Tab-separated table of C-alpha atoms in Angstrom:
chain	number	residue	atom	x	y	z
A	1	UNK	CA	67.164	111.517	101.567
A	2	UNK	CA	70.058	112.706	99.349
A	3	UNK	CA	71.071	111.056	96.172
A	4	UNK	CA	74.375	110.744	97.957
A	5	UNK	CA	72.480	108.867	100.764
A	6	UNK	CA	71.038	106.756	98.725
A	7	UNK	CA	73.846	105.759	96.788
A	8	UNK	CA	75.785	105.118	99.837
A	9	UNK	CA	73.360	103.162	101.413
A	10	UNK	CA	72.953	100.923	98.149
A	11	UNK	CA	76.815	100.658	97.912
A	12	UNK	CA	77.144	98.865	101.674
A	13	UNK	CA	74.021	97.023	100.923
A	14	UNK	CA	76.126	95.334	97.845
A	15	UNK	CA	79.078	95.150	99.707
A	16	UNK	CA	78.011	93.826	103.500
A	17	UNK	CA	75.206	91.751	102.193
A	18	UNK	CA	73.044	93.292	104.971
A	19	UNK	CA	69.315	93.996	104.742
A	20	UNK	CA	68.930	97.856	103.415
A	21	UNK	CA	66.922	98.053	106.752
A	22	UNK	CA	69.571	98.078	108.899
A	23	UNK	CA	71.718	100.273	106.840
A	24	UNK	CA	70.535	103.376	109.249
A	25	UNK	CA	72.732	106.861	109.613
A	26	UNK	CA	74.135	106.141	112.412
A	27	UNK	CA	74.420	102.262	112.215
A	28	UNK	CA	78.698	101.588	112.784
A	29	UNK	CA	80.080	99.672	109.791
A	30	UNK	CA	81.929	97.419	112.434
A	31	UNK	CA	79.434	96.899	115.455
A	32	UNK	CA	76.224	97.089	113.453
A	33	UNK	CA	76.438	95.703	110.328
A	34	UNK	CA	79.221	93.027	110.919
A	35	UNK	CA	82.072	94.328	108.554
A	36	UNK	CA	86.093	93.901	109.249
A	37	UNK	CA	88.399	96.005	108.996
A	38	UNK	CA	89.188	95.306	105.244
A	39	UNK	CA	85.379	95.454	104.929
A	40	UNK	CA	85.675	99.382	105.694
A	41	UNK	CA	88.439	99.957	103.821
A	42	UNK	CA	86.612	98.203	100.855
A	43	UNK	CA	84.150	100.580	101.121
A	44	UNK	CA	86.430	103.549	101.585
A	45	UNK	CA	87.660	102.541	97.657
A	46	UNK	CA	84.120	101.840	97.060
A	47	UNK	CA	82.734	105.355	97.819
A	48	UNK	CA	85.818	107.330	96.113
A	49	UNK	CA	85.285	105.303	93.001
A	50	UNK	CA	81.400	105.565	92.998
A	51	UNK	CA	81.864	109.831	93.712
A	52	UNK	CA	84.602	110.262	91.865
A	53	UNK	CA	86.013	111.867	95.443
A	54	UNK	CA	89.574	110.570	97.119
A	55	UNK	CA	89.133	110.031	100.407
A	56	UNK	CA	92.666	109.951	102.351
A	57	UNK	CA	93.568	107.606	105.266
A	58	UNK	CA	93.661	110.177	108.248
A	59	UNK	CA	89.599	111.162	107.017
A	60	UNK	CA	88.765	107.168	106.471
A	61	UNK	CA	89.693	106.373	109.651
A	62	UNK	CA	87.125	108.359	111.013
A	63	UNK	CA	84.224	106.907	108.724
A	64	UNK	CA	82.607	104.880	110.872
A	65	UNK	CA	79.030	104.950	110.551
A	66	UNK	CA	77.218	105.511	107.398
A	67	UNK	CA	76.283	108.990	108.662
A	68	UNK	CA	79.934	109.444	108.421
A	69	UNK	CA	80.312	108.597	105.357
A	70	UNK	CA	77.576	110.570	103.797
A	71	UNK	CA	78.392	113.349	105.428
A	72	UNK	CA	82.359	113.142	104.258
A	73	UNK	CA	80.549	112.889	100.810
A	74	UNK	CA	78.784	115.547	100.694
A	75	UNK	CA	80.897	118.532	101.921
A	76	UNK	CA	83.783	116.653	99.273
A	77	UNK	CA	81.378	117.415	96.408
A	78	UNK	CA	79.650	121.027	97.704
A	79	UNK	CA	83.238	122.046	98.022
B	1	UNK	CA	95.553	71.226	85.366
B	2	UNK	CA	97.338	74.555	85.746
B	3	UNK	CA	95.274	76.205	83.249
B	4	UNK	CA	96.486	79.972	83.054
B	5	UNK	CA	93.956	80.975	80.430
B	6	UNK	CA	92.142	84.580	80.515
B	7	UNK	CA	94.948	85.291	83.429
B	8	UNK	CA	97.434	88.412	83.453
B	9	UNK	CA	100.720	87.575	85.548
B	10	UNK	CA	103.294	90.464	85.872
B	11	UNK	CA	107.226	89.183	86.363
B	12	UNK	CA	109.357	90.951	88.134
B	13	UNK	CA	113.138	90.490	87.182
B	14	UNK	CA	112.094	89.013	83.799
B	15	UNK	CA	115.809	89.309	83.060
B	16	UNK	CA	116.993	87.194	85.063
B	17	UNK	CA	117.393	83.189	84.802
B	18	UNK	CA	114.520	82.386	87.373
B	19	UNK	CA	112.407	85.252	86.262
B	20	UNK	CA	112.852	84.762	82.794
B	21	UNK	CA	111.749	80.949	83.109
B	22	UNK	CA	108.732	81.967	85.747
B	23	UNK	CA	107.610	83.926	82.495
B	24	UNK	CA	108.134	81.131	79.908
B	25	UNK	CA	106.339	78.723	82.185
B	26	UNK	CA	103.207	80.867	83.010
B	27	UNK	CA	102.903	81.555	79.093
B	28	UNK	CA	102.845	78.273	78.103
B	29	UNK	CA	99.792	77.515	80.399
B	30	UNK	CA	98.041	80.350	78.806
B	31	UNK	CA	98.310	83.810	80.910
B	32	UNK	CA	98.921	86.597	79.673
B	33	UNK	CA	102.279	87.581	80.820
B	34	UNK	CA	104.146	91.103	81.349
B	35	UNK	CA	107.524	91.238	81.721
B	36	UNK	CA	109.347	93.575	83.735
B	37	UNK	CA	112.699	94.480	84.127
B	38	UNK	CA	115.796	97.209	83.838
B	39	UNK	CA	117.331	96.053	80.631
B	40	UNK	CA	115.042	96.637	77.523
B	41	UNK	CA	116.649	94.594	75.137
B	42	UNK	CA	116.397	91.572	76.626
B	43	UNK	CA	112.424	92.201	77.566
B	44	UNK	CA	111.968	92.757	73.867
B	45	UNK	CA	113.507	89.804	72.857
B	46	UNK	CA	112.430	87.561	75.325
B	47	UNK	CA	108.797	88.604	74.645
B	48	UNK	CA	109.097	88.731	71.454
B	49	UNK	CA	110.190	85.501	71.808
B	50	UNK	CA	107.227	84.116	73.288
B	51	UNK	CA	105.348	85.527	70.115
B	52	UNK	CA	101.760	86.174	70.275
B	53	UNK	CA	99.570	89.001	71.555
B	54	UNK	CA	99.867	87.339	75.159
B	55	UNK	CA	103.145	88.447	76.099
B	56	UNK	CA	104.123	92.319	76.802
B	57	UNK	CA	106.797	94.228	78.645
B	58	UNK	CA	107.261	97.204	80.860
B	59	UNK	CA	110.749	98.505	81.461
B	60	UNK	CA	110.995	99.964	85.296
B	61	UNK	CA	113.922	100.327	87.749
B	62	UNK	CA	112.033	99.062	91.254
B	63	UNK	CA	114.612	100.906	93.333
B	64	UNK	CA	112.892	103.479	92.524
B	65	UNK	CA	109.862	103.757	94.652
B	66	UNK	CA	107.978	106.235	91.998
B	67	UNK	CA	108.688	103.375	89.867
B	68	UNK	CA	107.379	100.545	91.968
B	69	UNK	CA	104.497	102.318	93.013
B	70	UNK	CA	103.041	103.095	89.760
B	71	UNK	CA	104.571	99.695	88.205
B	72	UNK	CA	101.156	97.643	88.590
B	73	UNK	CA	98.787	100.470	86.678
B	74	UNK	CA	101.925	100.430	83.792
B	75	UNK	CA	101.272	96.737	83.430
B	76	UNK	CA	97.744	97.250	83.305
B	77	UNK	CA	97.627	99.079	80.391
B	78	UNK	CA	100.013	96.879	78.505
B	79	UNK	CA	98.059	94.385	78.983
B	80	UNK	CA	94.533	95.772	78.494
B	81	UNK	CA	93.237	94.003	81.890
B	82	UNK	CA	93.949	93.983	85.613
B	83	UNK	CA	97.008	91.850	87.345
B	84	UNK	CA	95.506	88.457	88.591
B	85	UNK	CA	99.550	87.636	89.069
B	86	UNK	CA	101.865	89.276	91.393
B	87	UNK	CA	105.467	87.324	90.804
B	88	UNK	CA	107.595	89.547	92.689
B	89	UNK	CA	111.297	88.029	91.668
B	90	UNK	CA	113.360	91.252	91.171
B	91	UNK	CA	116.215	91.161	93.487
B	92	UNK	CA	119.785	91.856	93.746
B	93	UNK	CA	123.170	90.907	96.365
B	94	UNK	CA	125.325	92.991	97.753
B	95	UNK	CA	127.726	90.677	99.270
B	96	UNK	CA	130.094	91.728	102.025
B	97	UNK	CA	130.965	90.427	105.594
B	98	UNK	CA	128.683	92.118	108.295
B	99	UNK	CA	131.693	94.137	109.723
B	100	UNK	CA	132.763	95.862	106.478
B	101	UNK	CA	129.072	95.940	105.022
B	102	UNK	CA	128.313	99.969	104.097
B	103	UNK	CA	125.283	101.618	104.744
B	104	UNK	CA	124.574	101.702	101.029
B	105	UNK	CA	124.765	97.798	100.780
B	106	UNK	CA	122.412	96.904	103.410
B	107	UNK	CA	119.966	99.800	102.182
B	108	UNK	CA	120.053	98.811	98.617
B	109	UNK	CA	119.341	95.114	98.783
B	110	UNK	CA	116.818	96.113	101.623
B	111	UNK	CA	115.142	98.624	98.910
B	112	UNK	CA	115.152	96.247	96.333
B	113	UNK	CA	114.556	92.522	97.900
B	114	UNK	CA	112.026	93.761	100.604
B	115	UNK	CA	110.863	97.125	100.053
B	116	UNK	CA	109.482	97.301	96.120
B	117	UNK	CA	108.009	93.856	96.428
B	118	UNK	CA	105.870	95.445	99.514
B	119	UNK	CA	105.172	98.427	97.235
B	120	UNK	CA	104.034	96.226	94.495
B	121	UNK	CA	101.763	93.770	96.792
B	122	UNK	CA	100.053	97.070	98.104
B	123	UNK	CA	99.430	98.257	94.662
B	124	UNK	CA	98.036	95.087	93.021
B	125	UNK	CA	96.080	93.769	95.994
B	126	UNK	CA	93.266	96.489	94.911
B	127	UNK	CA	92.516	95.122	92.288
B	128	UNK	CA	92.819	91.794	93.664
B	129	UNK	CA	90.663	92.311	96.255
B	130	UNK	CA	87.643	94.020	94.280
B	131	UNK	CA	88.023	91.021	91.742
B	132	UNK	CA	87.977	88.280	94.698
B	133	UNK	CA	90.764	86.630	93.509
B	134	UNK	CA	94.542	87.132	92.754
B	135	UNK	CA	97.803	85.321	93.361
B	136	UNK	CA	100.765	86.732	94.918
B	137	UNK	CA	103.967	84.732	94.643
B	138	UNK	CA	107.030	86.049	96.339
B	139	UNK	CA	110.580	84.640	95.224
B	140	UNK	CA	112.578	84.756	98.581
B	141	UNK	CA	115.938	82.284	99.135
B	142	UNK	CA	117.228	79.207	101.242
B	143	UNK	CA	119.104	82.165	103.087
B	144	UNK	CA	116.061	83.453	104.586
B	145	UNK	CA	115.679	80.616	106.609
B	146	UNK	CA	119.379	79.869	107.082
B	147	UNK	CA	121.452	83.043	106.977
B	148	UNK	CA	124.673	82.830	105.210
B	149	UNK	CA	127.846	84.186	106.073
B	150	UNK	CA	128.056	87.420	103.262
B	151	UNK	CA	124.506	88.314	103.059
B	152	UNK	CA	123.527	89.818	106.143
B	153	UNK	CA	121.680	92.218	103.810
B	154	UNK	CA	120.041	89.976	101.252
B	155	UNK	CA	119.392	87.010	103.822
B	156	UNK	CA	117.412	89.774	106.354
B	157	UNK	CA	115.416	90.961	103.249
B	158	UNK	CA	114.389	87.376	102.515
B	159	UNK	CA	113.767	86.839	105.698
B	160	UNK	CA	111.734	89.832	105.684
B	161	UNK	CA	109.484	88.879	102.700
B	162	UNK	CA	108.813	85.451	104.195
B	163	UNK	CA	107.364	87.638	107.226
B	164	UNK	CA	105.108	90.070	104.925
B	165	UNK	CA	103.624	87.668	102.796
B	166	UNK	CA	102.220	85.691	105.603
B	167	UNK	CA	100.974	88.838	107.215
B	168	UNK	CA	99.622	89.816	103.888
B	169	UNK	CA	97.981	85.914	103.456
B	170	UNK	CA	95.917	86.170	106.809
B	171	UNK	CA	94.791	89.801	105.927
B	172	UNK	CA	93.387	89.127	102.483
B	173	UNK	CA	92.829	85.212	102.791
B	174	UNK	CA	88.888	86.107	103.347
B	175	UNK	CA	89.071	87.830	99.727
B	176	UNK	CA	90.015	84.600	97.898
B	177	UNK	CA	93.756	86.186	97.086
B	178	UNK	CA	96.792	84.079	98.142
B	179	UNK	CA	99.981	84.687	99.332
B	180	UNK	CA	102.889	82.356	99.229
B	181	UNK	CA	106.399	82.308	99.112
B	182	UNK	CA	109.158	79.998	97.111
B	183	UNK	CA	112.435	79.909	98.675
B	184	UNK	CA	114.962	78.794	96.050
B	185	UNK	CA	117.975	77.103	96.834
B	186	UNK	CA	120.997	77.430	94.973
B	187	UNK	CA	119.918	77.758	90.963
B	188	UNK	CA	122.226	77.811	88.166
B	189	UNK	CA	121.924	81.340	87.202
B	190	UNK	CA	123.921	84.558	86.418
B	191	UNK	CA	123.485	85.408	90.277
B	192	UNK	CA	125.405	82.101	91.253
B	193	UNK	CA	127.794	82.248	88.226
B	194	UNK	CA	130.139	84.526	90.419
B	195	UNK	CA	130.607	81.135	92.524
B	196	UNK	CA	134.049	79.346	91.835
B	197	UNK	CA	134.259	75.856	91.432
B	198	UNK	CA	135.377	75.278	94.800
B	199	UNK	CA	132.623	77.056	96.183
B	200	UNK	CA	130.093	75.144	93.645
B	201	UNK	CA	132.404	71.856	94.800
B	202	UNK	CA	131.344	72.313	98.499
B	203	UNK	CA	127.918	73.371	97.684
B	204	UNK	CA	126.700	70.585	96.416
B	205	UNK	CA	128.452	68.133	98.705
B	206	UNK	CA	125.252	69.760	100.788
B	207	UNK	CA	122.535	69.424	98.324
B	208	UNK	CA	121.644	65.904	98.645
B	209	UNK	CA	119.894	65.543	95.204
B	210	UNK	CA	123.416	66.088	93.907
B	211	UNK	CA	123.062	69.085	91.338
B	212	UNK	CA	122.519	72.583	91.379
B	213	UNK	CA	118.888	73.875	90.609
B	214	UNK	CA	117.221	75.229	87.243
B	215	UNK	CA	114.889	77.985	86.850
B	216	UNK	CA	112.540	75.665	85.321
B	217	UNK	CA	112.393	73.873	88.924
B	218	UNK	CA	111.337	77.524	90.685
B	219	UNK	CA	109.079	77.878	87.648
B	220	UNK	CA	106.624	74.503	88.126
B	221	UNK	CA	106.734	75.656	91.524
B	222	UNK	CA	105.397	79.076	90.757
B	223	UNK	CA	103.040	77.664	87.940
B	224	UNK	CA	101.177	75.636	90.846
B	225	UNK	CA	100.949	78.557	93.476
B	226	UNK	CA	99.208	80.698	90.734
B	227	UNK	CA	97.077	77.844	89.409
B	228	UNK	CA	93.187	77.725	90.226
B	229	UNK	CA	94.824	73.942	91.976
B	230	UNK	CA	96.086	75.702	94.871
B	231	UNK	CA	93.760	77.813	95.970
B	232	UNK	CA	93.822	76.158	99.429
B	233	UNK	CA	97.279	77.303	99.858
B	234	UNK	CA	98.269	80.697	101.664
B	235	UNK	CA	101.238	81.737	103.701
B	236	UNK	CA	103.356	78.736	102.346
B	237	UNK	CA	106.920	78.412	101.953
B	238	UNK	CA	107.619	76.398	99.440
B	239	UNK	CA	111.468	75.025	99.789
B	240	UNK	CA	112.961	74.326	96.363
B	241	UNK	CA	116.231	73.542	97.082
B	242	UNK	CA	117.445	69.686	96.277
B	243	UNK	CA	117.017	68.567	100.258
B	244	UNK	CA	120.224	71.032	100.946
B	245	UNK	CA	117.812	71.903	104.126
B	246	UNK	CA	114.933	70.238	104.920
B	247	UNK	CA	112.461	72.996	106.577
């Protein structure tokens, strides 16, 4: 797994309060691991602070499973 | 009670009679207080006033959305730590009858009263909400419950305000950050100076405690919305206005 993965994953650990277990690639922020909609935009100003990366509302909307968010990530920081 | 300390509030309108004693009041409980307002002078003296290396000020014209925006990071710096207090209080009339009301009236008081104070919220709720914890106090007026004949303009804004910050209080209630609104009746204060005496006459043949209002009456109320006390108050209107209506 990627650094970015990792650090992803740890970031909605700390945030949701969920078991790193669950926190798969494709588990949904919403359905799976039980956040609100303020939850995911938490986390949308978590990850841009963390990376250093802004993330704007038309791509966060689409983050909805960590996969999603990794993947966002990633091709922010190879580009 | 209604300790302050280790808190920074940010005024808006610090110029003014109600903002001016909102500021007075919250320093003397022990935030840290920036004041904010068009006319430098009377920031500098005013906080200058207050004395000690708890009280700054930021000079910004909130009809200017550039300047609202970026307002809450400005304060931030002057005060070396993030908002905890949102006092949104800037606001301004444009008095005309609806008929013969311009464009530029109704847009201007909408800008100012309703617009920057939305701009502001959005900006300092970030903070709020990664600290789990803030207070937002919105300064609205009597007329945004009752209309008044005139103020089509400023009594829709108020209105409007009353409106946001509940919508605001059930979307970051979960966060620990409150949202709550005073809505002043009629105060003595350079806004209600242009008021003849016949005017103030008939006024306060409706304001059954007999007097017009002080600042310092909005000010306790605003002390107790930002204290640690009322934490289990959200999406309250808090009507300070002598019994003229009882809401």
């Amino acid at each position: 797994m990627s650094e970015i993965a990792d650090k992803v994953k740890k970031i909605v650990v700390e945030h949701l309060g969920v078991e790193e277990s669950k926190v798969t690639p494709e588990a949904s922020f919403i359905d799976d691991l039980g956040a609100d909609s303020l939850d995911t935009v938490e986390l949308v100003m978590a990850f841009e602070e963390a990376f250093n990366v802004e993330i704007p509302e038309d791509a966060a909307e689409k983050i909805a499973t960590v996969k999603d968010a990794i993947d966002y990530i990633e091709k922010q920081k190879a580009a | 009670m209604f300790n302050l300390e280790g808190k920074v509030a940010l005024i808006t309108g610090a110029t003014g009679g109600i903002g001016g004693a909102i500021a007075t009041t919250l320093h003397e409980h022990g935030a840290h207080v920036v004041l904010t307002g068009t006319r430098e002078l009377v920031l500098q003296t005013h906080t200058e006033m207050l004395g000690d290396r708890r009280a700054s000020y930021v000079v910004a014209n909130l009809s200017s959305p550039e300047e609202a925006d970026t307002l809450i990071a400005r304060a931030e710096e002057a005060a070396g730590a993030p908002v905890d207090i949102l006092i949104n209080n800037a606001g301004l009339t444009r008095d005309n009858l609806a008929i013969r009301m311009k464009d530029e009236e109704w847009d201007q008081v909408i800008n100012l009263d309703l617009s920057s104070p939305f701009r502001l919220c959005r900006a300092a709720l970030k903070g709020m909400l990664r600290k789990r914890k803030g207070r937002i106090v919105n300064i609205a007026s009597i007329v945004g419950a009752t209309g008044n004949p005139g103020q089509a303009n400023y009594s829709a804004a108020k209105a409007g305000l009353i409106g946001m910050s509940k919508s605001l209080a059930q979307e970051v209630g979960s966060r620990g950050v409150t949202v709550n609104v005073i809505a002043p009746g009629f105060i003595d204060t350079p806004m209600t100076s242009v008021l003849t005496d016949a005017q103030k006459e008939k006024l306060l043949a409706k304001i059954p405690l007999g007097t017009l209002g002080e600042p310092k009456d909005i000010a306790a109320a605003a002390l107790y919305l930002c204290s640690d006390e009322a934490r289990w108050v959200t999406g309250a209107v808090l009507h300070v206005n002598g019994g003229m209506a009882m809401l």
